[in-house]
XYZ file of C-alpha atoms in Angstrom:
678
model
C -18.958 18.650 17.572
C -16.167 18.827 20.068
C -12.817 18.389 18.324
C -10.934 15.139 18.854
C -8.260 15.339 21.490
C -4.935 16.454 20.003
C -2.056 14.414 21.394
C 1.668 14.721 21.330
C 3.373 12.437 18.800
C 4.981 10.677 21.748
C 1.560 9.789 23.207
C 0.238 6.371 23.890
C -1.925 6.294 20.756
C 1.040 5.796 18.407
C 1.051 2.011 18.703
C -2.665 1.799 17.932
C -2.259 3.877 14.801
C 0.648 1.758 13.638
C -1.357 -1.433 14.095
C -4.268 0.046 12.166
C -1.893 1.047 9.390
C -0.579 -2.502 9.191
C -4.122 -3.806 8.912
C -4.965 -1.302 6.212
C -1.889 -2.233 4.230
C -2.805 -5.879 4.619
C -6.184 -5.024 3.147
C -4.493 -3.373 0.198
C -2.387 -6.479 -0.364
C -5.490 -8.640 -0.584
C -6.225 -9.777 2.958
C -9.294 -8.289 4.606
C -8.877 -5.859 7.455
C -10.166 -7.495 10.611
C -10.737 -4.318 12.600
C -13.990 -3.051 11.147
C -13.380 -3.524 7.400
C -14.231 -6.628 5.418
C -14.648 -5.878 1.695
C -14.491 -9.550 0.744
C -17.161 -10.771 3.179
C -19.698 -13.040 1.486
C -22.581 -12.663 3.917
C -26.034 -11.968 2.533
C -25.874 -8.390 3.800
C -22.489 -7.687 2.196
C -23.688 -9.204 -1.069
C -26.703 -6.914 -0.896
C -24.457 -3.884 -0.414
C -22.225 -4.971 -3.308
C -25.273 -5.339 -5.546
C -26.348 -1.826 -4.559
C -22.914 -0.478 -5.456
C -22.905 -2.299 -8.807
C -26.368 -1.019 -9.721
C -25.367 2.501 -8.710
C -22.407 2.300 -11.088
C -24.635 1.040 -13.901
C -27.134 3.843 -13.279
C -24.365 6.445 -13.396
C -23.117 4.964 -16.680
C -26.600 5.083 -18.204
C -27.043 8.658 -16.982
C -23.845 9.727 -18.735
C -24.963 7.967 -21.929
C -28.335 9.708 -21.764
C -26.732 13.109 -21.230
C -24.470 12.579 -24.251
C -27.346 11.392 -26.416
C -29.499 14.382 -25.423
C -26.681 16.783 -26.283
C -26.233 15.114 -29.670
C -29.984 15.210 -30.319
C -30.079 18.954 -29.665
C -26.928 19.688 -31.641
C -27.579 17.730 -34.857
C -29.833 18.789 -37.716
C -29.597 15.480 -39.585
C -32.996 13.788 -39.557
C -31.606 10.216 -39.645
C -29.193 10.961 -36.823
C -32.068 12.338 -34.750
C -34.068 9.161 -35.302
C -31.119 6.987 -34.299
C -30.435 9.077 -31.190
C -34.127 9.060 -30.227
C -34.151 5.269 -30.449
C -31.000 5.092 -28.309
C -32.559 7.458 -25.750
C -35.628 5.224 -25.536
C -33.398 2.214 -24.918
C -31.344 4.032 -22.252
C -34.456 5.309 -20.458
C -35.863 1.781 -20.365
C -32.637 0.488 -18.851
C -32.647 3.289 -16.277
C -36.206 2.487 -15.254
C -35.395 -1.196 -14.814
C -32.247 -0.412 -12.812
C -34.108 2.005 -10.542
C -36.832 -0.553 -9.887
C -34.184 -3.154 -9.066
C -32.441 -0.725 -6.709
C -35.723 0.165 -5.003
C -36.323 -3.526 -4.408
C -32.847 -3.866 -2.867
C -33.404 -0.807 -0.673
C -36.593 -2.418 0.598
C -35.035 -5.830 1.163
C -35.438 -7.061 4.714
C -35.290 -10.828 4.179
C -31.496 -10.883 4.493
C -31.831 -9.386 7.981
C -34.045 -12.217 9.204
C -32.739 -15.444 10.683
C -34.094 -18.961 10.846
C -35.595 -18.585 14.309
C -39.150 -19.772 14.869
C -39.956 -16.409 16.418
C -41.203 -13.849 13.936
C -41.617 -10.103 14.197
C -42.452 -7.233 11.892
C -39.339 -6.472 9.802
C -37.561 -3.174 10.323
C -36.518 -0.743 7.583
C -32.715 -0.751 7.264
C -30.733 2.051 5.617
C -27.965 0.980 3.289
C -24.582 2.675 3.372
C -24.272 5.945 1.506
C -22.064 5.204 -1.506
C -18.974 7.276 -2.301
C -16.304 7.203 -4.977
C -12.583 6.831 -4.485
C -10.674 10.009 -3.718
C -7.046 10.783 -4.562
C -5.655 13.376 -2.150
C -1.960 12.681 -2.702
C -1.102 15.563 -5.038
C -3.429 18.248 -3.538
C -2.212 17.640 0.020
C 1.464 17.432 -0.987
C 1.136 20.731 -2.850
C -0.557 22.441 0.092
C 2.035 21.126 2.551
C 4.799 22.580 0.389
C 2.991 25.864 -0.238
C 1.400 26.563 3.144
C 3.597 24.757 5.656
C 6.920 25.144 3.881
C 7.659 21.430 4.271
C 8.617 18.886 1.632
C 5.325 17.293 0.596
C 7.019 14.024 -0.315
C 7.985 13.558 3.344
C 4.282 13.230 4.236
C 3.302 10.665 1.607
C 3.019 7.999 4.306
C 0.436 10.008 6.270
C -1.526 10.945 3.140
C -1.686 7.344 1.949
C -2.706 6.193 5.433
C -5.613 8.637 5.386
C -6.625 7.543 1.887
C -6.494 3.897 2.969
C -8.676 4.732 5.967
C -11.208 6.377 3.647
C -11.131 3.367 1.355
C -11.668 1.032 4.316
C -14.675 2.958 5.585
C -16.439 2.295 2.269
C -16.792 -1.374 3.225
C -17.272 -1.522 7.003
C -18.231 -4.711 8.766
C -21.718 -4.797 10.330
C -20.590 -4.862 13.946
C -19.097 -2.611 16.601
C -15.670 -2.666 14.940
C -17.215 -1.390 11.708
C -18.983 1.438 13.526
C -15.739 2.400 15.264
C -13.991 2.476 11.900
C -16.594 4.890 10.522
C -16.376 7.120 13.587
C -12.569 7.039 13.418
C -12.674 8.397 9.882
C -15.255 11.012 10.884
C -12.991 12.256 13.677
C -9.979 12.308 11.354
C -11.929 14.644 9.061
C -11.818 17.265 11.820
C -8.031 17.258 11.709
C -8.046 17.250 7.901
C -10.297 20.303 7.859
C -8.120 22.176 10.348
C -4.905 21.281 8.508
C -5.720 21.599 4.831
C -8.890 23.579 4.167
C -8.271 27.353 4.527
C -11.419 29.457 4.992
C -10.543 31.664 1.979
C -9.202 29.097 -0.489
C -10.490 25.916 -2.138
C -8.319 22.839 -2.233
C -9.858 21.837 -5.550
C -10.999 18.414 -4.312
C -14.455 17.077 -5.136
C -16.188 14.712 -2.723
C -18.447 12.406 -4.735
C -21.320 10.849 -2.784
C -24.348 9.177 -4.305
C -27.660 10.483 -3.051
C -29.166 7.833 -0.785
C -32.180 6.067 -2.361
C -31.787 8.245 -5.496
C -28.591 7.177 -7.272
C -29.355 9.196 -10.411
C -28.256 12.220 -8.389
C -24.642 12.774 -7.408
C -23.451 15.280 -4.823
C -19.917 16.519 -5.425
C -19.195 19.859 -3.740
C -15.670 20.902 -2.832
C -16.568 21.646 0.776
C -15.175 19.240 3.362
C -18.284 19.853 5.453
C -20.217 17.850 2.881
C -17.806 14.971 3.408
C -18.301 15.315 7.170
C -22.068 15.288 6.854
C -22.144 12.362 4.430
C -19.803 10.383 6.654
C -22.015 10.966 9.691
C -25.020 9.951 7.586
C -23.221 6.781 6.497
C -22.178 6.009 10.085
C -25.788 6.414 11.185
C -27.021 4.138 8.407
C -24.470 1.482 9.341
C -25.492 1.776 12.988
C -29.133 1.204 12.078
C -28.247 -1.705 9.799
C -26.165 -3.283 12.576
C -29.071 -2.907 14.988
C -31.493 -4.545 12.551
C -29.075 -7.472 12.234
C -28.863 -7.850 16.016
C -32.617 -7.501 16.472
C -33.393 -10.219 13.944
C -30.993 -12.624 15.661
C -33.531 -13.950 18.142
C -33.222 -15.134 20.853
C -29.798 -13.461 21.009
C -31.430 -10.036 20.671
C -31.737 -8.443 24.079
C -35.016 -6.647 24.750
C -33.136 -3.544 25.921
C -31.027 -3.433 22.784
C -33.221 -0.769 21.186
C -31.187 1.785 23.170
C -28.529 1.350 20.488
C -30.942 2.846 17.941
C -31.391 6.111 19.839
C -27.977 7.576 18.895
C -28.936 6.864 15.286
C -31.984 9.104 15.561
C -29.793 11.601 17.404
C -27.248 11.581 14.577
C -29.876 12.383 11.947
C -31.286 15.062 14.237
C -27.763 16.440 14.720
C -27.346 16.673 10.946
C -30.704 18.403 10.582
C -29.931 21.017 13.225
C -26.277 21.714 12.407
C -25.855 21.270 8.641
C -27.674 23.796 6.479
C -28.123 24.298 2.721
C -27.432 20.649 1.902
C -26.446 20.141 -1.750
C -28.216 16.768 -1.989
C -31.797 15.709 -1.406
C -31.058 13.018 1.180
C -29.318 15.568 3.412
C -32.130 18.132 3.244
C -33.969 19.124 6.403
C -37.211 17.484 5.224
C -35.542 14.132 4.480
C -33.566 14.130 7.717
C -36.697 14.975 9.684
C -38.391 11.975 8.080
C -35.463 9.722 9.029
C -35.467 10.992 12.619
C -39.163 10.182 12.971
C -38.686 6.798 11.292
C -35.915 5.816 13.712
C -37.941 6.999 16.729
C -40.913 4.962 15.490
C -38.766 1.845 15.138
C -37.415 2.409 18.648
C -40.979 2.668 19.916
C -41.772 -0.580 18.126
C -38.861 -2.241 19.950
C -40.216 -0.977 23.273
C -43.499 -2.713 22.463
C -41.709 -5.949 21.577
C -39.773 -5.738 24.820
C -43.011 -5.505 26.778
C -44.523 -8.500 24.969
C -41.522 -10.556 26.089
C -41.451 -9.397 29.707
C -45.052 -8.764 30.761
C -47.144 -11.385 32.585
C -49.427 -13.220 30.198
C -52.647 -13.151 32.244
C -52.414 -9.847 34.079
C -55.239 -7.395 33.286
C -53.226 -4.216 33.799
C -50.287 -5.607 31.812
C -52.594 -6.341 28.864
C -53.982 -2.809 29.023
C -50.432 -1.456 28.966
C -49.616 -3.611 25.928
C -52.676 -2.231 24.141
C -51.633 1.343 24.900
C -48.044 0.636 23.812
C -49.333 -0.733 20.501
C -51.499 2.371 20.102
C -48.417 4.497 20.720
C -46.517 2.638 17.989
C -49.450 3.200 15.638
C -49.429 6.891 16.535
C -45.728 7.449 15.725
C -45.906 5.430 12.494
C -48.899 7.522 11.410
C -46.733 10.618 11.911
C -43.946 9.032 9.849
C -46.428 8.228 7.077
C -47.643 11.831 7.040
C -44.037 13.018 6.780
C -43.258 10.601 3.930
C -46.220 11.827 1.890
C -45.200 15.503 2.067
C -44.361 17.271 -1.181
C -40.580 17.472 -0.651
C -40.234 13.883 0.531
C -42.706 11.637 -1.309
C -40.777 11.701 -4.601
C -37.566 10.761 -2.799
C -38.745 7.968 -0.471
C -39.345 4.569 -2.130
C -42.987 3.629 -2.463
C -42.223 0.388 -0.627
C -41.047 2.374 2.418
C -44.177 4.505 2.465
C -46.338 1.407 2.092
C -44.423 -0.461 4.806
C -44.934 2.401 7.260
C -48.627 2.588 6.386
C -48.970 -1.180 6.888
C -47.266 -0.942 10.278
C -49.575 1.865 11.334
C -52.679 -0.224 10.590
C -51.113 -3.408 11.978
C -50.274 -1.922 15.381
C -53.656 -0.250 15.636
C -55.163 -3.695 15.150
C -52.865 -5.097 17.837
C -53.939 -2.398 20.292
C -57.577 -3.472 19.932
C -56.619 -7.150 20.073
C -54.788 -6.796 23.384
C -57.667 -4.719 24.759
C -60.016 -7.580 23.910
C -57.672 -10.134 25.475
C -57.514 -8.081 28.674
C -61.311 -7.974 28.889
C -62.092 -11.564 27.837
C -59.209 -13.691 29.108
C -58.483 -12.024 32.427
C -60.804 -12.691 35.390
C -63.295 -10.055 36.468
C -62.071 -7.544 39.005
C -62.514 -8.345 42.669
C -63.549 -5.707 45.179
C -59.906 -5.228 46.174
C -58.707 -4.931 42.570
C -61.555 -2.686 41.413
C -60.122 0.741 42.456
C -56.810 0.128 40.676
C -58.466 -1.239 37.541
C -60.967 1.644 37.453
C -58.138 4.156 37.602
C -56.335 2.459 34.707
C -59.489 1.998 32.619
C -60.572 5.638 32.913
C -57.394 6.653 31.047
C -57.474 3.715 28.628
C -59.928 4.881 25.946
C -59.920 8.178 24.069
C -63.661 8.374 24.806
C -65.467 6.251 27.376
C -67.421 3.334 25.859
C -71.189 3.441 25.899
C -73.030 1.121 28.231
C -73.083 0.393 31.955
C -71.042 2.156 34.600
C -67.390 1.370 34.987
C -67.670 -0.844 38.124
C -70.338 -2.975 36.443
C -68.305 -3.204 33.243
C -65.204 -4.414 35.064
C -67.023 -6.924 37.304
C -69.659 -8.306 34.928
C -68.137 -11.004 32.642
C -70.900 -10.562 30.044
C -70.327 -6.810 29.723
C -66.600 -7.424 29.453
C -67.247 -9.932 26.659
C -69.420 -7.482 24.728
C -66.793 -4.730 24.825
C -64.046 -7.222 24.038
C -66.028 -8.430 21.023
C -66.287 -4.833 19.782
C -62.535 -4.419 20.099
C -61.911 -7.674 18.216
C -64.247 -6.574 15.429
C -62.208 -3.405 14.999
C -58.951 -5.358 15.229
C -60.050 -7.663 12.382
C -61.010 -4.663 10.242
C -57.608 -3.076 10.769
C -55.792 -6.358 10.078
C -57.647 -6.651 6.786
C -56.824 -3.035 5.929
C -53.143 -3.685 6.622
C -53.215 -6.736 4.363
C -54.998 -4.768 1.626
C -52.370 -1.992 1.695
C -49.634 -4.619 1.744
C -51.048 -6.154 -1.432
C -50.799 -2.840 -3.320
C -46.986 -2.919 -3.338
C -45.291 -5.453 -5.599
C -42.061 -5.350 -3.570
C -43.795 -5.961 -0.238
C -45.748 -8.872 -1.693
C -42.413 -10.641 -2.150
C -41.565 -10.334 1.562
C -42.575 -13.675 3.019
C -41.779 -12.610 6.594
C -44.118 -9.607 6.444
C -46.879 -11.646 4.841
C -46.469 -14.257 7.561
C -46.680 -11.693 10.377
C -49.827 -10.057 8.990
C -51.514 -13.381 8.272
C -50.709 -14.763 11.723
C -52.098 -11.700 13.522
C -55.238 -11.718 11.394
C -55.942 -15.427 12.005
C -55.323 -14.984 15.720
C -57.934 -12.234 15.958
C -60.430 -14.248 13.884
C -59.908 -17.271 16.110
C -60.475 -15.252 19.262
C -63.586 -13.627 17.791
C -65.038 -17.049 16.941
C -64.258 -18.223 20.465
C -66.186 -15.467 22.232
C -69.004 -15.157 19.667
C -72.183 -16.907 20.882
C -75.026 -18.091 18.666
C -77.589 -16.491 20.956
C -75.994 -13.020 20.618
C -78.811 -10.890 19.217
C -77.275 -7.552 20.118
C -75.469 -5.533 17.474
C -71.766 -5.309 18.156
C -70.958 -1.670 18.813
C -68.040 0.400 17.629
C -65.173 0.207 20.129
C -63.595 3.572 20.971
C -59.973 4.159 20.052
C -57.334 3.395 22.634
C -55.383 6.242 24.164
C -51.703 5.946 23.078
C -49.348 5.797 26.026
C -45.837 4.524 26.531
C -44.169 3.644 29.798
C -40.679 4.085 28.356
C -40.530 7.055 26.013
C -37.361 7.044 23.867
C -35.080 10.033 24.276
C -33.028 11.136 21.291
C -29.328 11.087 22.110
C -26.701 13.110 20.293
C -23.787 11.126 18.874
C -20.798 10.721 21.164
C -17.852 11.767 19.005
C -15.335 11.237 21.792
C -16.217 7.555 22.049
C -13.524 6.665 19.502
C -10.160 8.243 20.304
C -7.997 9.216 17.347
C -4.674 10.998 16.918
C -3.971 13.485 14.161
C -2.269 11.622 11.316
C -0.440 14.820 10.350
C 0.851 15.629 13.837
C 4.373 16.098 12.460
C 3.229 19.411 10.969
C 2.946 20.767 14.511
C 0.234 21.667 17.051
C -3.020 22.851 15.519
C -3.087 25.906 17.769
C -0.467 27.433 15.446
C 0.097 25.163 12.447
C -3.334 25.111 10.864
C -4.878 26.108 7.558
C -6.399 29.326 8.921
C -3.069 30.685 10.201
C -0.334 32.145 8.018
C 3.241 32.778 9.018
C 6.405 34.174 7.534
C 9.120 31.760 6.382
C 11.117 30.233 9.225
C 14.172 32.235 10.275
C 17.374 30.679 11.574
C 19.055 32.724 14.269
C 22.442 32.078 15.871
C 22.691 33.277 19.471
C 25.673 33.639 21.748
C 25.088 33.671 25.473
C 25.834 37.143 26.941
C 26.324 38.333 30.493
C 22.563 38.399 30.988
C 21.924 35.185 29.071
C 20.289 35.128 25.642
C 18.064 38.102 26.448
C 14.534 36.721 26.024
C 11.690 35.258 28.067
C 9.992 31.974 27.183
C 6.481 30.886 27.996
C 4.118 28.065 27.075
C 4.354 24.628 25.541
C 4.041 23.072 22.109
C 5.361 25.293 20.634
C 7.259 27.447 23.107
C 6.600 31.169 22.741
C 9.076 34.030 23.023
C 7.055 36.196 25.371
C 9.529 39.070 25.678
C 12.841 40.336 24.312
C 15.269 42.517 26.331
C 16.122 45.662 24.384
C 19.811 45.631 23.454
C 20.240 41.964 24.386
C 21.573 39.140 22.239
C 18.103 38.063 21.116
C 17.115 41.587 20.102
C 20.313 42.056 18.102
C 19.738 38.744 16.325
C 16.258 39.884 15.240
C 14.053 37.845 17.568
C 10.708 39.447 18.387
C 8.048 39.044 20.972
C 5.449 36.559 19.659
C 7.913 34.349 17.770
C 7.521 30.579 18.122
C 10.566 28.348 18.504
C 10.290 25.397 16.116
C 13.812 23.942 16.408
C 16.943 24.207 18.538
C 20.260 23.114 17.016
C 18.353 21.224 14.312
C 16.071 19.347 16.761
C 12.370 19.783 16.011
C 10.685 21.544 18.953
C 7.152 22.085 17.668
C 5.773 19.589 20.183
C 8.398 20.193 22.887
C 7.450 21.202 26.392
C 8.762 24.343 28.036
C 11.225 22.424 30.215
C 12.583 20.495 27.221
C 13.376 23.665 25.254
C 14.951 25.243 28.343
C 17.172 22.185 28.783
C 18.311 22.384 25.158
C 19.217 26.061 25.592
C 21.084 25.462 28.844
C 23.121 22.634 27.319
C 24.715 24.916 24.707
C 28.418 25.694 25.015
C 30.582 28.596 24.010
C 29.767 28.030 20.321
C 26.252 29.335 20.984
C 22.947 27.941 19.786
C 21.070 27.982 16.510
C 17.304 28.258 16.758
C 14.568 28.453 14.112
C 11.529 30.625 14.724
C 8.365 31.610 12.873
C 6.198 34.710 13.144
C 2.466 34.671 12.428
C 1.444 37.157 9.764
C -0.637 40.272 10.347
C -2.368 41.550 13.416
C -3.875 38.115 13.985
C -0.406 36.837 14.688
C 0.275 39.298 17.475
C -3.160 38.652 18.921
C -2.554 34.923 18.978
C 0.820 35.382 20.582
C -0.510 37.719 23.223
C -3.434 35.430 23.931
C -1.226 32.371 24.249
C 1.029 34.308 26.584
C -1.930 35.498 28.598
C -3.420 32.012 28.818
C -0.175 30.440 29.984
C 0.592 33.148 32.483
C -0.050 32.039 36.030
C 0.988 35.407 37.456
C -2.374 36.951 36.678
C -5.256 34.802 37.860
C -8.007 37.090 36.574
C -6.440 37.215 33.151
C -6.086 33.430 32.921
C -9.677 32.889 33.997
C -10.980 35.276 31.352
C -8.919 33.597 28.683
C -10.116 30.103 29.592
C -13.730 31.258 29.436
C -13.101 32.895 26.076
C -11.474 29.732 24.767
C -14.380 27.515 25.854
C -16.837 29.923 24.258
C -14.876 29.900 21.022
C -14.722 26.092 20.974
C -18.453 25.771 21.494
C -19.108 28.365 18.823
C -16.813 26.568 16.410
C -18.432 23.210 16.968
C -21.931 24.566 16.582
C -21.459 26.835 13.597
C -18.175 27.188 11.781
C -17.489 23.465 11.385
C -21.068 22.498 10.705
C -22.318 24.437 7.675
C -22.048 23.295 4.105
C -20.780 26.664 2.904
C -18.202 26.714 5.677
C -18.639 30.393 6.422
C -16.093 31.898 8.760
C -17.606 33.431 11.852
C -14.860 35.223 13.660
C -15.739 37.174 16.712
C -13.835 40.188 17.869
C -11.569 39.169 20.670
C -9.882 41.286 23.293
C -6.126 41.641 23.088
C -4.236 41.184 26.320
C -0.842 42.818 26.624
C 1.445 41.110 29.102
C 4.179 43.421 30.398
C 7.681 42.038 30.048
C 8.275 42.398 33.755
C 5.339 40.119 34.605
C 7.276 36.872 34.801
C 5.040 34.014 35.961
C 5.771 30.559 37.278
C 5.724 29.035 33.824
C 8.219 31.423 32.237
C 11.821 32.333 32.768
C 14.398 34.774 31.467
C 17.385 33.433 29.501
């Protein structure tokens, strides 16, 4: 993940943050936030999410009661107490089972995502939001600001509360673009929070409580911020998929090309799988994420098929063959999803209704592939001599194995031979429709889905009607077994990685200073106040860089050297004016404007050898007097950023991977264009 762009506090993003803060405070006062957060919405989908949250809370309560009862059962030796506790445990376990069944039914609910349109389609599988508990960061962050940054923690209460309000708002996002932007805004803010307040060698003592998706009896609560990052990306992905399902069901408003919005969702789950390791919860494991990636890709492929059914010509032979192959492709990817869901590490986690739904879709689309093959053969006119070469070429690649019978030219030009093969395809389509309906009937939850029952019944009756239409009483031949159709798609979905830069954010804690220096991984000595009087040769030091300005060199015996300034110090204030974000020219102007009374500056020095390295590197990077040196530094910086985004920021254990870096020594006499002696 590339870090969000760090901006000066005087940047143009200040007004946007203030407006968001006003909206968040309005939410706290009782009025819903309009920009992406609507906790009081009474839509069917929001009610569903609220019911999920309520059931999750009840399950957690029952789990705590069961744990206490089990401890008491093991600890007591009183026979009557054991009997009473055993009875209570039986009651609690019954409640837990009922609550889990109710939650599974909610997780499989698709009716609320359907509209009243006459058009029907196979329902998609939406992911609900990943639930999290409230988090109080006020005291931990205030303590760390006082301890690490040397600032009064109470002065940053506004920023801390704004972040906490943002986290609270992202728990109830609206199901639209504004809600997705809200989730991504919080995700990007977590980058700044990690850089500011989570040192690599010290724990902040904050637990991030997230319920395991689809398995609320488990609760992940590690102290690592990377878990919060991963869960937030998971939640953003789930909301994105839920939003897509809402848009797709809103026919005819749904645009056939809208499935492109689902590709970043698959990319987000794939990004989690590849970059987050050793997940502390089952839903974030590699096996579960791999299942979700394949599920999203399959649903995208299903949308491609639906797009073709809307756009293709109704009576074109080649178009019907393409529809059959697209349906076979959908069946192929759903079969892969079903295999993944039935693996040992996944089958106990995925709801049975999901596994059944995927299996039903696999059989349903296989039936559709044979149905459209039959329609192409029976409803489209026989090939003319001019059309024959093109149709032969398409038909050779249509079946997995060539059908038995006459040669291909005869098959394509003889209506009777076309009818025979079409009848075989319809026979297989009816068998697969019936198999899909049989599997559908095995799941109590799916039997309650009227929309799914309607889709399966309609497709089955359509195939039966077509079979009756082409079946002749004088047919004495035995209908053969139609070969399977070769799966092929004309628009293969490509998984896209999430675009983190799509939502611009500004560090809420920018007043602490630029992250290049003022971060959790850096340590510095307490700020020193130095009073300087201008001598014959000025103040006796060289400045370089911006935000903050660096003392690149000190003249031996000069005013700066006598006052205790050292090469590598950072100027953080001049005459009481904060200069952490000041540009080079601004600090120079402040120094030049001093009178005979001199100037008072505050400086900090980074601790240890890392401090001198950072100072030298910053000086080397900002030096324009040595082109080769600057080029090397820029390349090193890009490499470090890529390494950080791919490893350090994206592991649950948050291991520090520091590479050995070269130290560049800039001679004091090498004064570049961006530095000057004072």
